[in-house]
Short mmCIF file of C-alpha atoms in Angstrom, two decimals:
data_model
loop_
_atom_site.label_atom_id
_atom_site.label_comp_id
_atom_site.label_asym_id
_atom_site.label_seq_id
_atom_site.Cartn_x
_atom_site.Cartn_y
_atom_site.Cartn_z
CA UNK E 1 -0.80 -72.97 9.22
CA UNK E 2 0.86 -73.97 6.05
CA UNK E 3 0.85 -77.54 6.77
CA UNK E 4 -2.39 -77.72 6.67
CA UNK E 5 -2.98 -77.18 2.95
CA UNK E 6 -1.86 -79.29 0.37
CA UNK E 7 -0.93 -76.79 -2.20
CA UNK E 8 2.66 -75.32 -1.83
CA UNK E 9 2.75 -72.07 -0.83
CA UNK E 10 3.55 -69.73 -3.47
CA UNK E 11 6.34 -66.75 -2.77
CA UNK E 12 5.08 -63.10 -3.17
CA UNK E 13 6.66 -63.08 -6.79
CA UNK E 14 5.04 -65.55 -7.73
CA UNK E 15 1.66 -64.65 -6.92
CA UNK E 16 2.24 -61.32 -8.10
CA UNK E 17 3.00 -62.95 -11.64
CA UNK E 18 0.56 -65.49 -11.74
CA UNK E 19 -1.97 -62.37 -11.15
CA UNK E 20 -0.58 -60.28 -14.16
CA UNK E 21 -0.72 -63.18 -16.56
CA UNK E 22 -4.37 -63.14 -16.07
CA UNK E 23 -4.64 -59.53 -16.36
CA UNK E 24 -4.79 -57.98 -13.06
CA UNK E 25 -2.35 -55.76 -11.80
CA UNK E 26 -1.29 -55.96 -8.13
CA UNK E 27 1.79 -55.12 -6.68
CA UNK E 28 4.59 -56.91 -3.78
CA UNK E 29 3.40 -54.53 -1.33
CA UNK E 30 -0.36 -55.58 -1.16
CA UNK E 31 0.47 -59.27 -1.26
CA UNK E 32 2.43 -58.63 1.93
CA UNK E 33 0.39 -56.27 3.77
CA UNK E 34 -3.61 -57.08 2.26
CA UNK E 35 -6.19 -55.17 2.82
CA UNK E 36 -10.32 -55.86 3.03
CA UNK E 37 -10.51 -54.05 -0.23
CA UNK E 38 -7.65 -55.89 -2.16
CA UNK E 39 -8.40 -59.50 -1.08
CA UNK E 40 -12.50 -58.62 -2.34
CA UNK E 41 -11.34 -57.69 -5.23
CA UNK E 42 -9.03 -60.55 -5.82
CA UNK E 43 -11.36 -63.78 -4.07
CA UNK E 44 -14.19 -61.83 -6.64
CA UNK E 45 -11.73 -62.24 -9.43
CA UNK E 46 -10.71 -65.60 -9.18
CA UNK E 47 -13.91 -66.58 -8.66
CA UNK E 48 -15.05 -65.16 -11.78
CA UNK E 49 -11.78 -66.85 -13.51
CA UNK E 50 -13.10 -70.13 -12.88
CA UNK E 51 -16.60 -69.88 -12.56
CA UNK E 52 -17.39 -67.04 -14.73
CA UNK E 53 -19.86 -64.93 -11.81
CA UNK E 54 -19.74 -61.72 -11.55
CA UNK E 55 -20.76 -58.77 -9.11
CA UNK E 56 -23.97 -58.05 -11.63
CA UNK E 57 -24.66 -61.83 -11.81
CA UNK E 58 -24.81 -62.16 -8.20
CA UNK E 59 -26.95 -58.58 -7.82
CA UNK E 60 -29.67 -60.35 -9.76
CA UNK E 61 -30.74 -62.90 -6.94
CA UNK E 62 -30.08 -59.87 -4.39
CA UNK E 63 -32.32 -57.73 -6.11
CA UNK E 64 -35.10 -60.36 -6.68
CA UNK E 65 -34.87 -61.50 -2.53
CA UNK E 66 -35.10 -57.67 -1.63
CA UNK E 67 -38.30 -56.65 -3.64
CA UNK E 68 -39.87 -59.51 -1.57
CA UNK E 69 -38.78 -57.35 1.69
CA UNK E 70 -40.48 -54.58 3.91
CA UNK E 71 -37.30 -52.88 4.10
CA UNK E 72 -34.81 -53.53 1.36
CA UNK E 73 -32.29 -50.45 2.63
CA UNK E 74 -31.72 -52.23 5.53
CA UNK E 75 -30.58 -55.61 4.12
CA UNK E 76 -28.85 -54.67 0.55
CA UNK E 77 -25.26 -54.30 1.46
CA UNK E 78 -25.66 -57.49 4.26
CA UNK E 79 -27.36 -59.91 2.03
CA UNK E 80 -24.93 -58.76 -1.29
CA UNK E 81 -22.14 -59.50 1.11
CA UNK E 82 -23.53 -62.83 2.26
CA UNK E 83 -24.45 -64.46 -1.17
CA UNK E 84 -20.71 -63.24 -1.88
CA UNK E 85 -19.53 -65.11 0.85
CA UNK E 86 -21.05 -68.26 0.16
CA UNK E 87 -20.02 -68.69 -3.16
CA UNK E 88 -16.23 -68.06 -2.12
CA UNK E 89 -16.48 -70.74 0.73
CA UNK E 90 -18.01 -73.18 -1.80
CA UNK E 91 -15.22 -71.49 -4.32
CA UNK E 92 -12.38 -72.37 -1.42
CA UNK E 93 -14.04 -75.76 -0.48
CA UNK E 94 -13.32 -76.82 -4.20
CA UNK E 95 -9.31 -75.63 -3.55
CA UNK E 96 -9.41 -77.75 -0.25
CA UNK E 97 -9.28 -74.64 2.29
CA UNK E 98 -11.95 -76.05 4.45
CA UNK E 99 -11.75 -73.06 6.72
CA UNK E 100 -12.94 -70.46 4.68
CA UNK E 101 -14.45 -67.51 6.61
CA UNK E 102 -15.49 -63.51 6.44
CA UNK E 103 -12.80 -63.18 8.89
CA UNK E 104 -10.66 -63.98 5.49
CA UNK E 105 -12.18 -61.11 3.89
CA UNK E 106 -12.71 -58.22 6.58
CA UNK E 107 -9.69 -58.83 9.28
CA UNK E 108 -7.06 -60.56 5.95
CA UNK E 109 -3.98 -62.05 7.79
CA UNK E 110 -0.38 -62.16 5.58
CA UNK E 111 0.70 -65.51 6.22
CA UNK E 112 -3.00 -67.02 5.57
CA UNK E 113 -3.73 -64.78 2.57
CA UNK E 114 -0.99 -65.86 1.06
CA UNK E 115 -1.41 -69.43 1.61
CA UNK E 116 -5.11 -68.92 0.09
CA UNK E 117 -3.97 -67.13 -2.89
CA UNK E 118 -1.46 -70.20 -3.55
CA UNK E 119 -4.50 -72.50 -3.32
CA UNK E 120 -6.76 -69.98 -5.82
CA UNK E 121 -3.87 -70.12 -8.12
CA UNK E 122 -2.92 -73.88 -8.24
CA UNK E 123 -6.64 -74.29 -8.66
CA UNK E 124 -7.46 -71.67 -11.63
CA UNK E 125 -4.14 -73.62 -12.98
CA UNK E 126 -5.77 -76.78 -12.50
CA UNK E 127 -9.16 -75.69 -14.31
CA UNK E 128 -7.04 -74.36 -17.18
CA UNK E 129 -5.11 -77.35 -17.52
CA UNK E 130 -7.91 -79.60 -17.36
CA UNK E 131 -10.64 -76.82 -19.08
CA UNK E 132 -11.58 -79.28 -21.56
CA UNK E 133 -12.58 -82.37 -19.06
CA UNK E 134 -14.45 -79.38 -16.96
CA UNK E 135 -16.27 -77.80 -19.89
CA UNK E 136 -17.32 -81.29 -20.55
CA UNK E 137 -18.46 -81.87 -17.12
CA UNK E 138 -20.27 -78.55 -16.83
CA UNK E 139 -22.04 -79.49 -20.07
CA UNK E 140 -23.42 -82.37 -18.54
CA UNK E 141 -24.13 -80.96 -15.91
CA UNK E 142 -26.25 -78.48 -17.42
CA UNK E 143 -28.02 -80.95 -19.57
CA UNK E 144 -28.77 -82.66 -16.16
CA UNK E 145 -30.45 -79.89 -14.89
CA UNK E 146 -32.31 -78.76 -18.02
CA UNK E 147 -33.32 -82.40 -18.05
CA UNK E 148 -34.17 -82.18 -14.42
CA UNK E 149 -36.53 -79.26 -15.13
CA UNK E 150 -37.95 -80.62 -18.00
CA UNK E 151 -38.98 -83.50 -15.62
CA UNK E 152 -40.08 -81.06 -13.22
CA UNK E 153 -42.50 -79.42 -16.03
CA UNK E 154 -43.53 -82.72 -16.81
CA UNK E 155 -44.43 -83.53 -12.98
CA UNK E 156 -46.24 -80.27 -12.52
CA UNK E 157 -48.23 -80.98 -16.36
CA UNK E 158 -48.72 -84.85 -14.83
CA UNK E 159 -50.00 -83.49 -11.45
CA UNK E 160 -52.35 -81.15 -13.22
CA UNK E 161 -53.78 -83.14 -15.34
CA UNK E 162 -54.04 -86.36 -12.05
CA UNK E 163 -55.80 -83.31 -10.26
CA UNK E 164 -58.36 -82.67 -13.23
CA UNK E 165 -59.07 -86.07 -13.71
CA UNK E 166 -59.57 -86.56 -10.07
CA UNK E 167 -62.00 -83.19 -10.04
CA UNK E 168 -63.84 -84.51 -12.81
CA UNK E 169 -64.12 -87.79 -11.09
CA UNK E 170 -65.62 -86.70 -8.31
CA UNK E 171 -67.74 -84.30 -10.27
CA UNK E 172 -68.95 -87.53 -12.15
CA UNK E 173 -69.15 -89.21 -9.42
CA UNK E 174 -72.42 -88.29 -7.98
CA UNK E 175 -73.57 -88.45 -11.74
CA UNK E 176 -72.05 -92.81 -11.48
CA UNK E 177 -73.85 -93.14 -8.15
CA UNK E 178 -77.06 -91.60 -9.79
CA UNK E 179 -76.81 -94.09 -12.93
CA UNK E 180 -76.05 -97.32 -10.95
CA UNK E 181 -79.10 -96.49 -9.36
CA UNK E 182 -81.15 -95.87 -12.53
CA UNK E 183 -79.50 -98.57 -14.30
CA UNK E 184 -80.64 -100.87 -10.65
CA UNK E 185 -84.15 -99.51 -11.20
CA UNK E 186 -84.27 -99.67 -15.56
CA UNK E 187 -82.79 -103.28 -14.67
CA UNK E 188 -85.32 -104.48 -12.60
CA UNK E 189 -88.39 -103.00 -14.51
CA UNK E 190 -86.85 -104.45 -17.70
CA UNK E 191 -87.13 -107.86 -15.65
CA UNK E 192 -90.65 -107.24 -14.69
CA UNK E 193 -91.48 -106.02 -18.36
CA UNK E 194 -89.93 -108.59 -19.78
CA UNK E 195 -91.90 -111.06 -17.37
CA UNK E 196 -95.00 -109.07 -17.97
CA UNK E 197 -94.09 -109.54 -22.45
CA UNK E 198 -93.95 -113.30 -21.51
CA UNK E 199 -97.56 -113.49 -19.54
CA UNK E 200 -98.85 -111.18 -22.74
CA UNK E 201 -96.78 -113.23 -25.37
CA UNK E 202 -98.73 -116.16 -23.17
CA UNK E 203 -102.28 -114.57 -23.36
CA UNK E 204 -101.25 -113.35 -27.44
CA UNK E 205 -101.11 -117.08 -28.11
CA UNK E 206 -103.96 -118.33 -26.19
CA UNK E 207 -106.12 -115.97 -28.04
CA UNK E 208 -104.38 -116.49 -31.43
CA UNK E 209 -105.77 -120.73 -30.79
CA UNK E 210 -108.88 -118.99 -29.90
CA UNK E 211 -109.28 -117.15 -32.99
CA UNK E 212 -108.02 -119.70 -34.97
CA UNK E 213 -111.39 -122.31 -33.20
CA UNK E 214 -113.79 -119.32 -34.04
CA UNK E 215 -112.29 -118.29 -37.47
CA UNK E 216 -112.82 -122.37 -37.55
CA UNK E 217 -116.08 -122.04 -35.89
CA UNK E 218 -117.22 -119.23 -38.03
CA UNK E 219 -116.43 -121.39 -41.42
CA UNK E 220 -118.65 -124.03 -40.00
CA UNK E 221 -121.18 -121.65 -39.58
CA UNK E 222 -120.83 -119.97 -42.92
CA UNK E 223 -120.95 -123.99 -44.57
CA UNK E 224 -123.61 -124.68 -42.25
CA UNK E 225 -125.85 -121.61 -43.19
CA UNK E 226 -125.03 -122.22 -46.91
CA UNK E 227 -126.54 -126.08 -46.94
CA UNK E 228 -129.01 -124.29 -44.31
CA UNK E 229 -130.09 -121.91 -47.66
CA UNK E 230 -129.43 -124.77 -50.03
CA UNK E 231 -132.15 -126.74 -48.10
CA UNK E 232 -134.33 -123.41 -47.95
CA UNK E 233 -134.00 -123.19 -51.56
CA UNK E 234 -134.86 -126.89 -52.00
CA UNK E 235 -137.60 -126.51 -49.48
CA UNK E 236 -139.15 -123.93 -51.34
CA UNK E 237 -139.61 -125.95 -54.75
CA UNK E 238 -140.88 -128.50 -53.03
CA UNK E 239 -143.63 -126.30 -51.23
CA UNK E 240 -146.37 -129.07 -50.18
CA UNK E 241 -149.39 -128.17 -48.48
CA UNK E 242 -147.71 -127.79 -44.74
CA UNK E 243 -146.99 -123.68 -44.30
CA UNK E 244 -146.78 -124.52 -40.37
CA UNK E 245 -144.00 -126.68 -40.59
CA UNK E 246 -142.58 -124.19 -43.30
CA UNK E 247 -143.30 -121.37 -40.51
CA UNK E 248 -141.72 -123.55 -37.67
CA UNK E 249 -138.65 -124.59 -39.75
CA UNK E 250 -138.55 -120.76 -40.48
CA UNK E 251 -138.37 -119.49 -36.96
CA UNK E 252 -135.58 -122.05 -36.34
CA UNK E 253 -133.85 -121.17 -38.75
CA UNK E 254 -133.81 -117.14 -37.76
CA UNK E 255 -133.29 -118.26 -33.76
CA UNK E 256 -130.33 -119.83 -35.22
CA UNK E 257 -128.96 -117.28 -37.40
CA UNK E 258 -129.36 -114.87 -34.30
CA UNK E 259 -127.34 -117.19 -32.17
CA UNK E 260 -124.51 -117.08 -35.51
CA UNK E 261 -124.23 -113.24 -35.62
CA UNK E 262 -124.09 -113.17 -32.04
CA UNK E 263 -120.96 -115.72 -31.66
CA UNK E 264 -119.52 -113.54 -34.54
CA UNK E 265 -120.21 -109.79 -32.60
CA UNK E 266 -118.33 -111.52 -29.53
CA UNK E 267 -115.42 -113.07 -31.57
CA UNK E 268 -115.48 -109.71 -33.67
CA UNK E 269 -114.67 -107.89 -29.86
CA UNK E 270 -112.18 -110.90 -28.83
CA UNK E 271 -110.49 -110.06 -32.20
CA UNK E 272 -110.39 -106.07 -31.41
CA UNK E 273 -109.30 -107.05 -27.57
CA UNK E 274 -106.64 -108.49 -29.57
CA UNK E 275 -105.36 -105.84 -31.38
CA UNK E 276 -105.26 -104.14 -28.48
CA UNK E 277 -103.42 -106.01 -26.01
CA UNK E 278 -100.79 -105.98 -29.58
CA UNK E 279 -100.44 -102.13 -30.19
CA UNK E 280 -99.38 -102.69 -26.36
CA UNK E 281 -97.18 -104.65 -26.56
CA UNK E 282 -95.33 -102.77 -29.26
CA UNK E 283 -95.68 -99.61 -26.89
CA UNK E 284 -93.62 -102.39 -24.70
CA UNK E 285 -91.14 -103.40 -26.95
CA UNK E 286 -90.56 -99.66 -27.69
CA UNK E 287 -89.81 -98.66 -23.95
CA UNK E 288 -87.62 -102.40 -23.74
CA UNK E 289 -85.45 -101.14 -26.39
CA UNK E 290 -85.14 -97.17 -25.32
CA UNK E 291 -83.77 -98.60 -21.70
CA UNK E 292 -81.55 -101.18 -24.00
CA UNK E 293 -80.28 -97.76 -25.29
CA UNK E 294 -79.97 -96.06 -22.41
CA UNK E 295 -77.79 -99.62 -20.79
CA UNK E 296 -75.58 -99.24 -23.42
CA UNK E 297 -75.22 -95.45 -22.74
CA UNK E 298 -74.32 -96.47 -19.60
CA UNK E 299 -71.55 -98.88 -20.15
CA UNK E 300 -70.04 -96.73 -22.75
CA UNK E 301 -69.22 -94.21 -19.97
CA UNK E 302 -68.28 -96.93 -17.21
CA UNK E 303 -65.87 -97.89 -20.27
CA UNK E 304 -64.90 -94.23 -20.66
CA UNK E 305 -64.20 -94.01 -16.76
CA UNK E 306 -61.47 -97.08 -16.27
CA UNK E 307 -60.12 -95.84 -19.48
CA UNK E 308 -59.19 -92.35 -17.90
CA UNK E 309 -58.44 -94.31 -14.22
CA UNK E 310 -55.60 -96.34 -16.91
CA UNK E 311 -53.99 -93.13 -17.83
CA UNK E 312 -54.13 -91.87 -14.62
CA UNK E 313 -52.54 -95.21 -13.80
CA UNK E 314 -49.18 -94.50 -16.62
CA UNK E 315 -49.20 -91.14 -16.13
CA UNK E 316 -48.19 -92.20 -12.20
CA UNK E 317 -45.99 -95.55 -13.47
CA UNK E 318 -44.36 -92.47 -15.95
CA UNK E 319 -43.94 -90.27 -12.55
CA UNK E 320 -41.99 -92.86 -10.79
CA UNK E 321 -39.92 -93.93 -13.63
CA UNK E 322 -39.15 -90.08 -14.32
CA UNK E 323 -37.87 -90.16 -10.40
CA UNK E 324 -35.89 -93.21 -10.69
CA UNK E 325 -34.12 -91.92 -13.40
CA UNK E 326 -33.14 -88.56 -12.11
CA UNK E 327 -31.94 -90.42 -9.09
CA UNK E 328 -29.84 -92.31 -11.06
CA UNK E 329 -28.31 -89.32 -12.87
CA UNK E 330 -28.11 -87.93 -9.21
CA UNK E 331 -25.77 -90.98 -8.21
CA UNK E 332 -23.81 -90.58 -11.88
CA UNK E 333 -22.48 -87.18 -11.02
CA UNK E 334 -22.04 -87.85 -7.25
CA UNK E 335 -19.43 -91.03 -8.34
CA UNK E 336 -17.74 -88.66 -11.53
CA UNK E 337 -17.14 -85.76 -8.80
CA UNK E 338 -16.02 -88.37 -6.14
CA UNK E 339 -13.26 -90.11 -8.91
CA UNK E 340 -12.09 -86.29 -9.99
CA UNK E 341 -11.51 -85.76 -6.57
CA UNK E 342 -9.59 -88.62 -6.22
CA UNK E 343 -7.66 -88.28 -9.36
CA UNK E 344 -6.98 -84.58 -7.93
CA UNK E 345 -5.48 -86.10 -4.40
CA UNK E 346 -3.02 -88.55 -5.97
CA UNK E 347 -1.59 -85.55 -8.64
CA UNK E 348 -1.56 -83.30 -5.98
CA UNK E 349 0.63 -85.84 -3.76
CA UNK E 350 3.13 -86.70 -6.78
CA UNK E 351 3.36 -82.47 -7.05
CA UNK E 352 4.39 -82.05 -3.03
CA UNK E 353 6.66 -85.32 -2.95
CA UNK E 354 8.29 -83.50 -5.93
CA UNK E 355 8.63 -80.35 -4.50
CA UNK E 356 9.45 -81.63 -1.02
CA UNK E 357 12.65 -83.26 -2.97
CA UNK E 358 13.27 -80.49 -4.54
CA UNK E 359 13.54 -78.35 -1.52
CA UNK E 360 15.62 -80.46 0.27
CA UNK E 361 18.38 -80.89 -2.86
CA UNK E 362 18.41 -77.10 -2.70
CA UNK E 363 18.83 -76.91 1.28
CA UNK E 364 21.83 -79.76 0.65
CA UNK E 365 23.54 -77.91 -1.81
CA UNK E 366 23.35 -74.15 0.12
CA UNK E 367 24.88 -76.06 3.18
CA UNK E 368 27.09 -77.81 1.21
CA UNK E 369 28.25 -73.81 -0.15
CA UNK E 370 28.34 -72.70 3.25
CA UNK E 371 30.94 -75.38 4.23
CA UNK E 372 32.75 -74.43 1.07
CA UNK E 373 33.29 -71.07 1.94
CA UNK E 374 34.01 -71.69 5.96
CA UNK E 375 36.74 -73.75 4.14
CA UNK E 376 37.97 -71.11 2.21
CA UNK E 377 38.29 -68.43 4.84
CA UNK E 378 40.23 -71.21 7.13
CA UNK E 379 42.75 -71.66 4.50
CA UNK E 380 43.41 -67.85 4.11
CA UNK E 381 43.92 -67.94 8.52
CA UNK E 382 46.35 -70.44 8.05
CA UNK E 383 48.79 -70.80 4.88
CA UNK E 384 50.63 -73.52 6.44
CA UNK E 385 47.96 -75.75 5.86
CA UNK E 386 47.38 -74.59 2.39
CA UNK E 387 47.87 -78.03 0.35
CA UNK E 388 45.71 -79.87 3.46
CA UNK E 389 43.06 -77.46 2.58
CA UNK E 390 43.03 -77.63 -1.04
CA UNK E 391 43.17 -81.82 -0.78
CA UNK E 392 40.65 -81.32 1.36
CA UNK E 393 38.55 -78.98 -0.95
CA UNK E 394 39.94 -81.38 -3.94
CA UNK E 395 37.61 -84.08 -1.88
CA UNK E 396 35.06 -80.97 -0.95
CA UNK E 397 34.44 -80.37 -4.56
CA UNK E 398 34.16 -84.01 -5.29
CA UNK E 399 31.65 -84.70 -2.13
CA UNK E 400 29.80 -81.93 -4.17
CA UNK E 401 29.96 -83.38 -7.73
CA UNK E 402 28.77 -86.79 -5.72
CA UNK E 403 26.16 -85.22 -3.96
CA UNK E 404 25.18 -83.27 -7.08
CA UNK E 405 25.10 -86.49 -9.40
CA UNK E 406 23.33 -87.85 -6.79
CA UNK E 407 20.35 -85.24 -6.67
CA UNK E 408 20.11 -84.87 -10.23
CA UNK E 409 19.82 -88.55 -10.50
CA UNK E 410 17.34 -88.19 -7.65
CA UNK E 411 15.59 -85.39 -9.34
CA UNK E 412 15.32 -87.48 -12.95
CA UNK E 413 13.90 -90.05 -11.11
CA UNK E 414 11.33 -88.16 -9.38
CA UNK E 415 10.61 -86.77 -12.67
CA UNK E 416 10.14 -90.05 -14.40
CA UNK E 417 7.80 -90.60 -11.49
CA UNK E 418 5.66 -87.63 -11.62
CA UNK E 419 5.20 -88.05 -15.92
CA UNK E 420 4.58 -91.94 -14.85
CA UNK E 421 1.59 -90.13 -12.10
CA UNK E 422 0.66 -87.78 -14.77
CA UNK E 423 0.41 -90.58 -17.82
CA UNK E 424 -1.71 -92.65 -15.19
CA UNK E 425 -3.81 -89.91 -14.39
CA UNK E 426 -4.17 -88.85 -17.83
CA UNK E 427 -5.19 -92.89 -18.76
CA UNK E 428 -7.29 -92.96 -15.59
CA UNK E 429 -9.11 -89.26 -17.21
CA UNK E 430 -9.31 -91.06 -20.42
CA UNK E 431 -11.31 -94.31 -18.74
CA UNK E 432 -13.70 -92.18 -16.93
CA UNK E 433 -14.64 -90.00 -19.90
CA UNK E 434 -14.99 -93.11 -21.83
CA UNK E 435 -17.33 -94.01 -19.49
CA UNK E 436 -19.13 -90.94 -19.44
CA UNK E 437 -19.45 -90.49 -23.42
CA UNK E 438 -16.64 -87.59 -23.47
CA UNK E 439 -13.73 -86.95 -25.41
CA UNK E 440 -10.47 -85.78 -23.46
CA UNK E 441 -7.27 -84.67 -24.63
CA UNK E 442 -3.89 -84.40 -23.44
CA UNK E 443 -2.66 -80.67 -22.84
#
């Protein structure tokens, strides 16, 4: 089962210590034989270790999901066990135990409890090691969500405000309909006023060259009756012995005064027809200009109308820019988790190449110890051979020194390859938080 982790697996006293250097007590005993109690209480606490949740954190959701139940009773130790569950399979994901299950927590094996405690443990070590990079990414995480939200706020405000202007349009809407209409009807009567002005204007000058003939016609008269008295008053000092003619000339004269005051009476009436047909054409102009008023009322709100249909317009180009950039941020943390994850793998293989040399120097020397000591006892069993035996060790010992030169110079070098992996990793940490605007340092 081991070899299907990563991680070494840690011996009980190690575990045991790692444990008490954090603060909680456990003993050999429970390591070796776990129970459903112990391994809660220690998945709970590692989990808290690196992520900080706790059993009242996680009662919060439960408590809010129940009070939306019929029968809470029924589903409060389930659901609290559940919620616990999933955040220690995401928890065991991160370590790389794929296989995470209750069975882990209810029915705890030895062997695989102690191979998951070795991953919690290299991981908490890893988090502390590397707290500042993962402060820094939880940071900006956090200001990626808060962002999120605030984009979210801004989408519901936005969508409010697209559904009131799209209420109000269609509230105005009939009121539009109704005013292309009117404005249709005010058009066409202004064309058939203003057709009707024209025929008046028409008439108004007509009549004006009519008044002007009989204003003409009346100054003719006026002359006319003056030389007409003139010639009375002429007549009359030179009164001969005729009063027929005088009575004759008389008569004429009043027939044609008569036919005088009567052109005057009728241009007199043309001249008050006049007058007339003006004051109504004023009343004209006045109604031309109150439906100019009311045209311009008109295009002010058609102008108010696409103005609002533009906002609507930004507020949706706004939207979609909103949504392209939280995609973007989306595909920003996706690659940053994807590169961790890589720089995790190749540390993690420099750590098991390292310890897998490490085991096998140990295993050399221990056999090497072992032939040793059969050596030894042979040479006590026979005495006769006691100079063979001691050349023999004499090369023994200096196998050993080889062999031992050997491995340490094996070991150095695998140590000058696993601070060459570390410096790389540390440079390739450096890079991507360069990238991402973050300051790391070396611990």
């Amino acid at each position: 089962m081991s070899g299907q982790f990563w991680f070494p697996a840690l011996p009980i006293p190690e575990i045991v210590e790692a444990f008490s250097n954090w603060g909680y007590t456990i003993s050999p005993e429970q390591v070796a034989r776990p129970s459903p109690e112990f391994v809660l209480g220690i998945y709970s606490a590692c989990l808290e270790q690196v992520t900080g949740m706790t059993q009242d954190v996680l009662q919060a959701p439960v408590d809010t999901a129940l009070a939306t139940l019929e029968n809470p009773d029924l589903y409060t130790q389930s659901l609290s066990h559940a919620l616990l569950l999933y955040h220690l399979q995401r928890f065991a994901n991160a370590a790389k135990i794929r296989d995470f299950s209750a069975k882990d927590l209810y029915a705890p094996e030895p062997e695989r409890t102690r191979s998951i405690f070795s991953a919690f443990i290299n991981f908490v070590k890893f988090t502390e090691q590397n707290e500042f990079f993962v402060n820094g990414l939880r940071e900006k995480s956090t200001s990626v969500i808060k962002e999120r939200e605030k984009v979210a706020r801004q989408l519901a405000e936005v969508q409010l405000k697209v559904a009131a202007i799209k209420a109000r349009r269609a509230e105005d809407e009939p009121k539009c309909e109704a005013l292309h209409q009117e404005n249709s009807a005010i058009a066409a009567e202004l064309i058939s006023k203003k057709e009707d002005h024209h025929n008046l204007l028409k008439d108004v000058d007509s009549l004006k060259l009519e008044k002007k003939t009989l204003v003409k016609s009346k100054e003719g008269v006026i002359q006319e009756t003056a030389l007409v008295t003139d010639n009375i008053d002429r007549t009359r000092s030179r009164i001969v012995q005729s009063p027929e003619r005088i009575k004759r000339n008389i008569v004429t004269m009043g027939s044609t005064a008569a036919e005088e005051k009567k052109t005057i009476a009728l241009a007199e009436a043309k001249i008050r027809d006049l007058q007339a047909k003006i004051a109504a054409l004023l009343n004209i102009e006045k109604d031309v200009r109150s439906c100019v008023e009311q045209l311009q009322t008109i295009e002010k709100e058609m102008h108010a109308l696409d103005i609002s249909q533009k906002e609507l317009i930004d507020q949706k180009d706004q939207l979609d820019q909103k949504k392209g950039e939280r995609n973007e941020l989306l595909m920003k943390r996706e690659r940053v988790h994807k590169q961790l994850s890589n720089a995790q793998e190749k540390l993690e293989r420099a750590e098991r190449h390292a310890q897998d040399k490490r085991l096998a120097s140990q295993q050399t020397i221990e056999r090497l110890k072992q032939e040793y000591e059969e050596m030894a006892v042979e040479r006590r069993d026979n005495d006769k051979q006691v100079e063979e035996l001691r050349a023999e060790a004499v090369e023994i010992e200096r196998k050993m020194a080889d062999h031992l030169k050997k491995s340490q110079a094996e070991l150095n070098e695998l140590l000058v390859e696993y601070w060459r992996l570390r410096h790389e990793t540390e440079v390739y940490m450096e890079t991507l938080a360069n990238k991402l605007g973050i300051q790391v340092t070396s611990t």
